[in-house]
Tab-separated table of C-alpha atoms in Angstrom:
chain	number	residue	atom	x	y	z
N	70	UNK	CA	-79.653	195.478	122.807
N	71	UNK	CA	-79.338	196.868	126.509
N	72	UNK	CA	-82.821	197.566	126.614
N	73	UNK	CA	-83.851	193.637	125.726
N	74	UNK	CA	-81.554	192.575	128.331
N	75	UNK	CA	-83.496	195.078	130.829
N	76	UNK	CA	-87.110	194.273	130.074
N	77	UNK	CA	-88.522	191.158	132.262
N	78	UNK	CA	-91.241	190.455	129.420
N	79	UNK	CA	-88.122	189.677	127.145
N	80	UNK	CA	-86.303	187.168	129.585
N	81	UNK	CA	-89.560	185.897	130.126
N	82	UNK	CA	-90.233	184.909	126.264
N	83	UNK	CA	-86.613	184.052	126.167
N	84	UNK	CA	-86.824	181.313	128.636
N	85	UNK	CA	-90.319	180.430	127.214
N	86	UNK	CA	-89.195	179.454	124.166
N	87	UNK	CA	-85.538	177.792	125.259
N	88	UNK	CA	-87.848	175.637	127.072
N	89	UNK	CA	-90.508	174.806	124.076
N	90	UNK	CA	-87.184	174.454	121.898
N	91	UNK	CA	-85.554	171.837	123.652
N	92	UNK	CA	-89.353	169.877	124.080
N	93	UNK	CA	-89.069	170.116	120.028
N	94	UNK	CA	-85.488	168.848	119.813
N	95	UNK	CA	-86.423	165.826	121.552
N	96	UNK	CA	-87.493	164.767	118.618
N	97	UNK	CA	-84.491	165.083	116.639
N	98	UNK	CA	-82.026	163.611	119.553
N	99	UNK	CA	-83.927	160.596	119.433
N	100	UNK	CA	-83.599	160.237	115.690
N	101	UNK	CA	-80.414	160.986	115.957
N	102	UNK	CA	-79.522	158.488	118.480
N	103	UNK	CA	-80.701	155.768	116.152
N	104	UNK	CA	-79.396	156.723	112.982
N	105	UNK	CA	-76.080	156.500	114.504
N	106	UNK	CA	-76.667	153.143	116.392
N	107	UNK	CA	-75.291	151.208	113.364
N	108	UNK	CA	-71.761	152.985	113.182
N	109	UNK	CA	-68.579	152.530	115.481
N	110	UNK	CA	-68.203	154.932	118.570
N	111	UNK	CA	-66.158	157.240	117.708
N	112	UNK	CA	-67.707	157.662	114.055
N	113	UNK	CA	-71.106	157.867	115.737
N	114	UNK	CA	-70.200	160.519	118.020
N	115	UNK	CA	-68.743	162.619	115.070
N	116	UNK	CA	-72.088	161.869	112.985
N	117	UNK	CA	-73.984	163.296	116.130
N	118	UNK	CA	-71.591	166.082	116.007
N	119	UNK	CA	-71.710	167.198	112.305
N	120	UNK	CA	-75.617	166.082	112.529
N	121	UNK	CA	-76.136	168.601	115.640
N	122	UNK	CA	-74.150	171.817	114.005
N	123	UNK	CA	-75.775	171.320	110.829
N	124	UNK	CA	-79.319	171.460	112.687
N	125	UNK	CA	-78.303	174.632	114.769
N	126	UNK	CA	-77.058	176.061	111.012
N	127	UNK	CA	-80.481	175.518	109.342
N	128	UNK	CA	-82.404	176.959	112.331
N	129	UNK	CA	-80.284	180.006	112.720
N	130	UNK	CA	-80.027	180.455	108.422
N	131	UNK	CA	-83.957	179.803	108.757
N	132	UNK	CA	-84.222	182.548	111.313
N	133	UNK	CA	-81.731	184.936	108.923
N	134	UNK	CA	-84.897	184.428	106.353
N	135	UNK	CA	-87.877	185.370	108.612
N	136	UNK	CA	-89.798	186.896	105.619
N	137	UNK	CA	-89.353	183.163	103.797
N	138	UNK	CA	-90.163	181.208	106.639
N	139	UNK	CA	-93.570	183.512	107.048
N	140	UNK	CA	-94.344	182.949	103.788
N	141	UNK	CA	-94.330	178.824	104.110
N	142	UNK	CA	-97.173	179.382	105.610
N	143	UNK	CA	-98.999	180.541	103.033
N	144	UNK	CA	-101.301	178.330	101.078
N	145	UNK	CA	-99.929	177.402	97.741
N	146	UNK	CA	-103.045	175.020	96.667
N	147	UNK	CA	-106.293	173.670	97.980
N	148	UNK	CA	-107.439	169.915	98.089
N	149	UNK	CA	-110.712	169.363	98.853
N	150	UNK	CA	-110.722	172.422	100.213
N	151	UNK	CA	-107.745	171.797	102.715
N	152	UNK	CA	-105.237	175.163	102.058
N	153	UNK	CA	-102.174	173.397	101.417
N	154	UNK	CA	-98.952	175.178	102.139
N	155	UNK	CA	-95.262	174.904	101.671
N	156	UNK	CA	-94.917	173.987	105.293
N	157	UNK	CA	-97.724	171.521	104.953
N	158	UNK	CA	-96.115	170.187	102.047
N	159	UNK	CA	-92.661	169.522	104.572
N	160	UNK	CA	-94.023	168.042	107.110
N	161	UNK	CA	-95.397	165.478	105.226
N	162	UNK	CA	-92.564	164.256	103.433
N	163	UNK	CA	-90.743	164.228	106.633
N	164	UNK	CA	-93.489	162.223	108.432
N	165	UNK	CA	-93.449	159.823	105.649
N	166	UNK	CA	-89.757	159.840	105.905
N	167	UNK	CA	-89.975	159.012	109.709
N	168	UNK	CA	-92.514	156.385	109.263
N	169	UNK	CA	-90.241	154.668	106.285
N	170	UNK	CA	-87.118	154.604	107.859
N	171	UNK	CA	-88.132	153.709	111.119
N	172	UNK	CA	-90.287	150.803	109.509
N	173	UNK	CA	-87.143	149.587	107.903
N	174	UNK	CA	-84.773	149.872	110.788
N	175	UNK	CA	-87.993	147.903	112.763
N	176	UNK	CA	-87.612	145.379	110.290
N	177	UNK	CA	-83.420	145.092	110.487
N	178	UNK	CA	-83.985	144.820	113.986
N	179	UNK	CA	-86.263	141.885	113.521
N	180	UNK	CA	-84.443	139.932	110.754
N	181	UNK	CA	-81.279	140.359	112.134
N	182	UNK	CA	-79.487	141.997	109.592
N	183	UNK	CA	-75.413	141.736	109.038
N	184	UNK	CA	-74.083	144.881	110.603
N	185	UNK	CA	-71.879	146.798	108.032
N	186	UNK	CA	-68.199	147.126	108.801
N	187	UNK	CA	-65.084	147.959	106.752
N	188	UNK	CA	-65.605	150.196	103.774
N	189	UNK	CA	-69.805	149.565	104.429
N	190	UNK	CA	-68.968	151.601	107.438
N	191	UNK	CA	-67.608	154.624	105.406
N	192	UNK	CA	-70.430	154.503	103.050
N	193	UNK	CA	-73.054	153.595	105.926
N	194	UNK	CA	-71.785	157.513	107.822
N	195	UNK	CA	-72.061	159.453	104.571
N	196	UNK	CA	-76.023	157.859	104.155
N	197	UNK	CA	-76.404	158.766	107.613
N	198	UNK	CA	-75.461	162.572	107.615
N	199	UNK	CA	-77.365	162.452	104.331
N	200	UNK	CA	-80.365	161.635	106.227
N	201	UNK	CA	-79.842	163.814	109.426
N	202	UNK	CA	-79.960	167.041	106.795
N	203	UNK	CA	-83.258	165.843	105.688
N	204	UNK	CA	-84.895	165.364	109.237
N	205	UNK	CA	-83.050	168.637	110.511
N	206	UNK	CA	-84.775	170.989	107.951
N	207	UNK	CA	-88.000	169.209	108.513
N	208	UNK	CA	-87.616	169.612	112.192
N	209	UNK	CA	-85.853	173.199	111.847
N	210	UNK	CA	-89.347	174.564	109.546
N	211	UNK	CA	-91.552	173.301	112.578
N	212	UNK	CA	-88.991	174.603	115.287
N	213	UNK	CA	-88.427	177.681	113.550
N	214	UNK	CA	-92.225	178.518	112.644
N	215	UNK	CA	-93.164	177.876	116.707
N	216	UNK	CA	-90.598	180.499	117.481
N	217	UNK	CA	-91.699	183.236	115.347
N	218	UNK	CA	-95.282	182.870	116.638
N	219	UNK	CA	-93.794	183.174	120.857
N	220	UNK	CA	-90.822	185.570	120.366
N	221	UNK	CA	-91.064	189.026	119.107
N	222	UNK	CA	-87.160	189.566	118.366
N	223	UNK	CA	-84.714	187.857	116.488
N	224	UNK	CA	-81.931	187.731	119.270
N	225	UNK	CA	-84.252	186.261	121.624
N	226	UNK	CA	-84.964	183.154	119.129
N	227	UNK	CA	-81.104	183.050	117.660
N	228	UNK	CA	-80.302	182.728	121.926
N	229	UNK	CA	-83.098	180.662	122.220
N	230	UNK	CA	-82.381	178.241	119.349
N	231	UNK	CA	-78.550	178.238	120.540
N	232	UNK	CA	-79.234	177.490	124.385
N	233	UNK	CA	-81.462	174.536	123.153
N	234	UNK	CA	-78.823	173.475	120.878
N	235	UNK	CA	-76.561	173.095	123.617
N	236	UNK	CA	-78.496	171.238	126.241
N	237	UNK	CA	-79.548	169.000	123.138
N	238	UNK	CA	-75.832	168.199	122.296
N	239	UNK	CA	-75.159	167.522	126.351
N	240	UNK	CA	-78.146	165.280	126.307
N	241	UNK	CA	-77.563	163.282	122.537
N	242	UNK	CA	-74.491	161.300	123.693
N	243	UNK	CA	-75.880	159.588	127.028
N	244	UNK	CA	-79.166	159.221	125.408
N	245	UNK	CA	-77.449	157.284	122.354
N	246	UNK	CA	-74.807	155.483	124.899
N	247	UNK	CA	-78.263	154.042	126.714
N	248	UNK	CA	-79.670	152.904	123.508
N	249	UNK	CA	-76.566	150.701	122.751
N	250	UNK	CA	-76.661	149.397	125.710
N	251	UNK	CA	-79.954	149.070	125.690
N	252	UNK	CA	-80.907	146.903	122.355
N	253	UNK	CA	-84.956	146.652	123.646
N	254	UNK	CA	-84.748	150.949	124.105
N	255	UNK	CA	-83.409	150.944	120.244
N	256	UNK	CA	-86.799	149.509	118.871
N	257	UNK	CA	-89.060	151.634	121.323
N	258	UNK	CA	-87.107	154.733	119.994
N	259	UNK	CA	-88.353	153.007	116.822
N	260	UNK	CA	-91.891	153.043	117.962
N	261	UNK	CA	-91.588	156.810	118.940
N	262	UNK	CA	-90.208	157.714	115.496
N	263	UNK	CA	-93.301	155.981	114.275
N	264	UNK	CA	-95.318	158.198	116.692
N	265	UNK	CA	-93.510	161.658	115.709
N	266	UNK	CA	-93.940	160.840	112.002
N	267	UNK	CA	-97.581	160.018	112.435
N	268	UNK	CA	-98.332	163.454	114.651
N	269	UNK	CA	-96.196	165.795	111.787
N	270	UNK	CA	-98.364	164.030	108.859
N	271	UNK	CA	-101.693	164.856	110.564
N	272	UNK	CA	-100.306	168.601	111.301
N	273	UNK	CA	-99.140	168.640	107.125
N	274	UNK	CA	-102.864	167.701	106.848
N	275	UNK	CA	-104.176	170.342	109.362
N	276	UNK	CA	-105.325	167.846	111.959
N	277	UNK	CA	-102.974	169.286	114.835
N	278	UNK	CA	-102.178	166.671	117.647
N	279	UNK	CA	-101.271	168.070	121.038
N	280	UNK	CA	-97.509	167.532	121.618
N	281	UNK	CA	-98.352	166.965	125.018
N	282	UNK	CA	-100.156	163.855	124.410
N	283	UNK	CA	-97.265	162.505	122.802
N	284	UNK	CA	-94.480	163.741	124.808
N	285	UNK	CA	-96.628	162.395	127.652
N	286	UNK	CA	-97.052	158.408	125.729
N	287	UNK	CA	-93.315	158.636	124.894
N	288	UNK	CA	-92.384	159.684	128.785
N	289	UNK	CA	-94.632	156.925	130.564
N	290	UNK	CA	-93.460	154.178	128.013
N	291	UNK	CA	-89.515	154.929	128.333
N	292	UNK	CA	-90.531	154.983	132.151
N	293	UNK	CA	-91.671	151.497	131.795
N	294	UNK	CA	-88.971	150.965	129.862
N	295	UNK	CA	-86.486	151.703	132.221
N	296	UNK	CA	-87.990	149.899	135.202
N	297	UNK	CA	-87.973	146.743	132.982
N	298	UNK	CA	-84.228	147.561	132.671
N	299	UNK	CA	-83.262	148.049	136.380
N	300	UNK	CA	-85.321	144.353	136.691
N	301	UNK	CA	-83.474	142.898	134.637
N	302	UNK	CA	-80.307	143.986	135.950
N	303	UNK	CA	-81.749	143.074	139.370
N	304	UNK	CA	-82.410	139.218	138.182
N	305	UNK	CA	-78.607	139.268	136.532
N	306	UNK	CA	-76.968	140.233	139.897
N	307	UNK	CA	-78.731	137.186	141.589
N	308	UNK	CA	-77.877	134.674	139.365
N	309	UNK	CA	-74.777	135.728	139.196
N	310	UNK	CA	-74.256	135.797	142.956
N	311	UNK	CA	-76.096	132.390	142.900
N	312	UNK	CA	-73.478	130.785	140.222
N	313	UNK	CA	-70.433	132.524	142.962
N	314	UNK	CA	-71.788	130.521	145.621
């Protein structure tokens, strides 16, 4: 252990991937920030909670199972062939799942559909955890498998994974708090769901799409986004000085 902590090359990879961890994880704070739109504060902050520990859990029990996690790589069947593997196999169902849910939350948005309160509430924060597991193992197999192919040693990913954990966690609750107060930033989160779910079903299908390119889309149009907001709160000012007078 002293001698990781004295070789450059490992601090090197170790900030390497903490850095290419957290880029990954953006994906899962923004789901996570809209999953938990619908529920009350304080219940939304403990969903992000539970949602957050349970994806830091499946990376580092993922990591625990190296010789499993190589072997999702594998291909299981051809189509057309296209090697399919196990890891194919997940990132398709998640991108589907992305592209479903964000779809319908696109269309609640638009309808106007009856927020849930009371007991709708309770049941509305167990469906929600429910589907934070299923996007954190689909993120945690992609995460996971990037790590393995940039780190050499286990400690350096389990630190890795646990750093990125953290900064997500810091980030997750002002990013949420914006989209709340934000109801326009909700349904292009929406739109960038749309995008993530698109990019993992073309990498299930072994048509990789630089993350750059997205990262890059998503950056510019929340820039946009945000300069439409500081308008807007420009214009609200003035007419609100203007009714004073």
């Amino acid at each position: 252990m002293i001698d990781l902590l004295s070789d450059p090359a490992v601090w090197a990879s170790l900030l390497t991937l903490t850095v290419m961890e957290i880029v990954l994880g953006i994906d899962n704070i923004i789901f996570i920030s809209v999953i938990v739109a619908r529920l009350e504060p304080k219940t939304a902050k403990r969903a992000r909670q539970i949602g957050l520990a349970l994806a830091l859990i499946f990376r580092i029990a993922l990591l625990s199972v190296l010789t499993l996690l190589i072997g999702l790589t594998a291909p299981v069947f051809s189509v057309l062939g296209e090697a399919i593997s196990w890891r194919d196999l997940i990132l398709l169902a998640g991108g589907l799942f992305l592209l479903v849910k964000a779809t319908h939350e696109i269309h609640k948005g638009i309808e106007g559909a009856h927020d849930e309160t009371g007991t709708a509430v309770a049941a509305g924060f167990g469906a929600v955890i429910a589907q934070i597991i299923v996007i954190d193992m689909v993120f945690s197999v992609d995460s996971i498998v990037t790590a393995i192919g940039m780190a050499e040693h286990i400690e350096v990913m389990v630190a890795a994974v646990v750093i990125a954990m953290i900064a997500m966690y810091v980030a997750s609750g002002p990013i949420s708090d914006f989209v709340q107060k934000h109801p326009t930033t909700k349904m292009l989160a929406l739109a960038f769901l749309l995008l993530i779910g698109v990019a993992l079903i073309a990498d299930g299908l072994g048509f990789h799409i630089p993350r750059g390119y997205i990262y890059f889309a998503m950056a510019f149009s929340a820039g946009v986004e945000v300069i439409n907001i500081l308008a807007a709160s420009r214009r609200k000012a003035k007419r609100q000085a203007a009714s004073g007078k």
